[in-house]
XYZ file of C-alpha atoms in Angstrom:
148
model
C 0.000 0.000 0.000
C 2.840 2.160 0.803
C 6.235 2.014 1.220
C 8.481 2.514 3.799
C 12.120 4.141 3.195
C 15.065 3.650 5.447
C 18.212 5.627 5.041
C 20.990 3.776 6.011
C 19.477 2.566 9.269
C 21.613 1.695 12.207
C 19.380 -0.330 14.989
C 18.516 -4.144 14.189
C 15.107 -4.461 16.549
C 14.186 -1.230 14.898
C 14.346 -2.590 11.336
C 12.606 -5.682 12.392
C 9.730 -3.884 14.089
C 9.386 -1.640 11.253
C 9.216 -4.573 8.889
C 6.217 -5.913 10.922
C 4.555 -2.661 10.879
C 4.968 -2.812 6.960
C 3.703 -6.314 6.422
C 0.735 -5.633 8.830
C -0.225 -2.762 6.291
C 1.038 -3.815 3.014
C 3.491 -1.782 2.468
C 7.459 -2.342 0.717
C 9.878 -1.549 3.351
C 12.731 -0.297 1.326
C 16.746 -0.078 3.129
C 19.104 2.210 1.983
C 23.089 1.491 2.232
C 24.843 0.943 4.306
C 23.151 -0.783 7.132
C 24.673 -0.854 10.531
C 23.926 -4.710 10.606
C 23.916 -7.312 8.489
C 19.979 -8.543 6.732
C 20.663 -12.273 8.672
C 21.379 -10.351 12.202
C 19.336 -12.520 14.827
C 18.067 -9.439 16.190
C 16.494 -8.066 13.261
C 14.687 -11.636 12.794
C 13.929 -11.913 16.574
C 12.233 -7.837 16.235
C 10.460 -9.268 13.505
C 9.583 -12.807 14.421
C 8.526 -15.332 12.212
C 7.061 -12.432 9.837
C 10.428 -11.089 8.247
C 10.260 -13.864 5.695
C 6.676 -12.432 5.104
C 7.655 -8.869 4.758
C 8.625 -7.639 1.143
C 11.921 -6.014 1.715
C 13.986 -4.029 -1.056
C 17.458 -3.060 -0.424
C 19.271 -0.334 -2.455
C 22.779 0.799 -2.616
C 21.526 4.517 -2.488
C 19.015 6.738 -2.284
C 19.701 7.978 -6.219
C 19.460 4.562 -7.086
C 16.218 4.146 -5.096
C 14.621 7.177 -6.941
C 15.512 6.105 -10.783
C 13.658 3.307 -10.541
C 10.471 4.762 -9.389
C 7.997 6.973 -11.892
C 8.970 10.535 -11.815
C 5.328 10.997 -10.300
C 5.823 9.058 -7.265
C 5.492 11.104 -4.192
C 8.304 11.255 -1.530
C 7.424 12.665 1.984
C 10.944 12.985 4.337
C 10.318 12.985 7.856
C 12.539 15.133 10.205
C 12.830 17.131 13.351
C 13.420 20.052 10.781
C 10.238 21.060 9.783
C 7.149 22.644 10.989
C 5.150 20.714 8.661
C 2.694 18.165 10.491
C 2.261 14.849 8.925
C -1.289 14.702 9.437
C -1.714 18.032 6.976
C -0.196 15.754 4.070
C -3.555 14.246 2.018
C -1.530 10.623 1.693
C -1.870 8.439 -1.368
C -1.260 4.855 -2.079
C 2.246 4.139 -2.969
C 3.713 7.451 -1.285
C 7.192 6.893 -0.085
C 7.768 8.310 3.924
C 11.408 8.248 4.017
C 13.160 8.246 7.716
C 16.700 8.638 8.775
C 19.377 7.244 10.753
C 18.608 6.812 14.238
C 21.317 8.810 15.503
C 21.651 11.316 12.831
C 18.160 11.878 10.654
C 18.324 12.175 7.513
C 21.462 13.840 5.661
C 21.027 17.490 5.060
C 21.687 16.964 0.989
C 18.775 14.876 1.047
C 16.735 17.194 3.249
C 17.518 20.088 1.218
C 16.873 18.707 -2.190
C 13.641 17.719 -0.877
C 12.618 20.966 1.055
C 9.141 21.433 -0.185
C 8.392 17.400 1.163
C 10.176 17.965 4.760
C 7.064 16.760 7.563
C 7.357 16.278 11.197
C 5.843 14.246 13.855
C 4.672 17.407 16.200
C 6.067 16.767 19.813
C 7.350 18.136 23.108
C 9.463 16.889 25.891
C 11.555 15.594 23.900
C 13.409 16.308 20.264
C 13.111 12.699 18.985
C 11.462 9.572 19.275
C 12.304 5.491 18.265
C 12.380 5.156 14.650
C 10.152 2.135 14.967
C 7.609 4.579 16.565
C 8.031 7.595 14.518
C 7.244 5.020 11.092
C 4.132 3.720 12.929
C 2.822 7.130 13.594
C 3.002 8.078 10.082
C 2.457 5.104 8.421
C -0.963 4.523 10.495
C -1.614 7.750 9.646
C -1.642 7.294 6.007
C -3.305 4.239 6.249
C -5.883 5.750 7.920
C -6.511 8.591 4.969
C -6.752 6.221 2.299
C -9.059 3.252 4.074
């Protein structure tokens, strides 16, 4: 239904969890090079149980080569602490891309200013961040919620 973009994510249980949220909605969950662990880790299979052989997983060497194989329509969303866009003021569609960063870093600044007029947030306070696995659930809910 959608799909899921990972930039060069660090955190196995994250991945894992994230590819159960993607399979529970039908989306692609694609991983962008490099990936802090290796696609056999145990922890990425124990975060996503007996599903991860379910989930349709696409790994790409880079972002670039991500976005040439996609229809110049397709619509890419980035997510980041660096907007004041809400994601709940984006109408989603089926097969939007919500791209998320590294856990530690975000996303890199190239890619967030190439892509300024897509930037959205996840509105919060208390804190400036939250689990990756939680921040994709929020959104991708979200959107599934639009388009049911």
């Amino acid at each position: 239904m959608f799909n899921v973009v990972l930039v060069e994510p660090e955190i196995p249980p994250n991945t894992g969890n994230i590819g159960r949220l993607c399979l529970a909605t039908g989306s692609t969950l694609h991983l962008i090079k490099p990936l802090g662990f290796s696609i056999d880790d145990r922890e990425l299979k124990r975060a996503g149980l007996d599903y991860w052989k379910e989930v349709e997983v696409r790994l790409w060497d880079s972002f670039r080569d991500l976005k040439q194989t996609v229809a110049p329509e397709a619509r890419f969303f980035f997510l980041t602490t660096k907007s004041d866009r809400a994601y709940y003021d984006v109408a989603f569609q089926p097969g939007d891309f919500l791209v998320f960063g590294r856990e530690t870093k975000g996303l890199p600044e190239t890619l967030l200013a190439a892509h300024s007029e897509e930037l959205l947030t996840i509105p919060m306070h208390g804190t400036r961040s939250l689990n990756l696995a939680t921040a994709v659930g929020i959104v991708l809910f979200e959107a599934m919620r639009q388009v049911k």
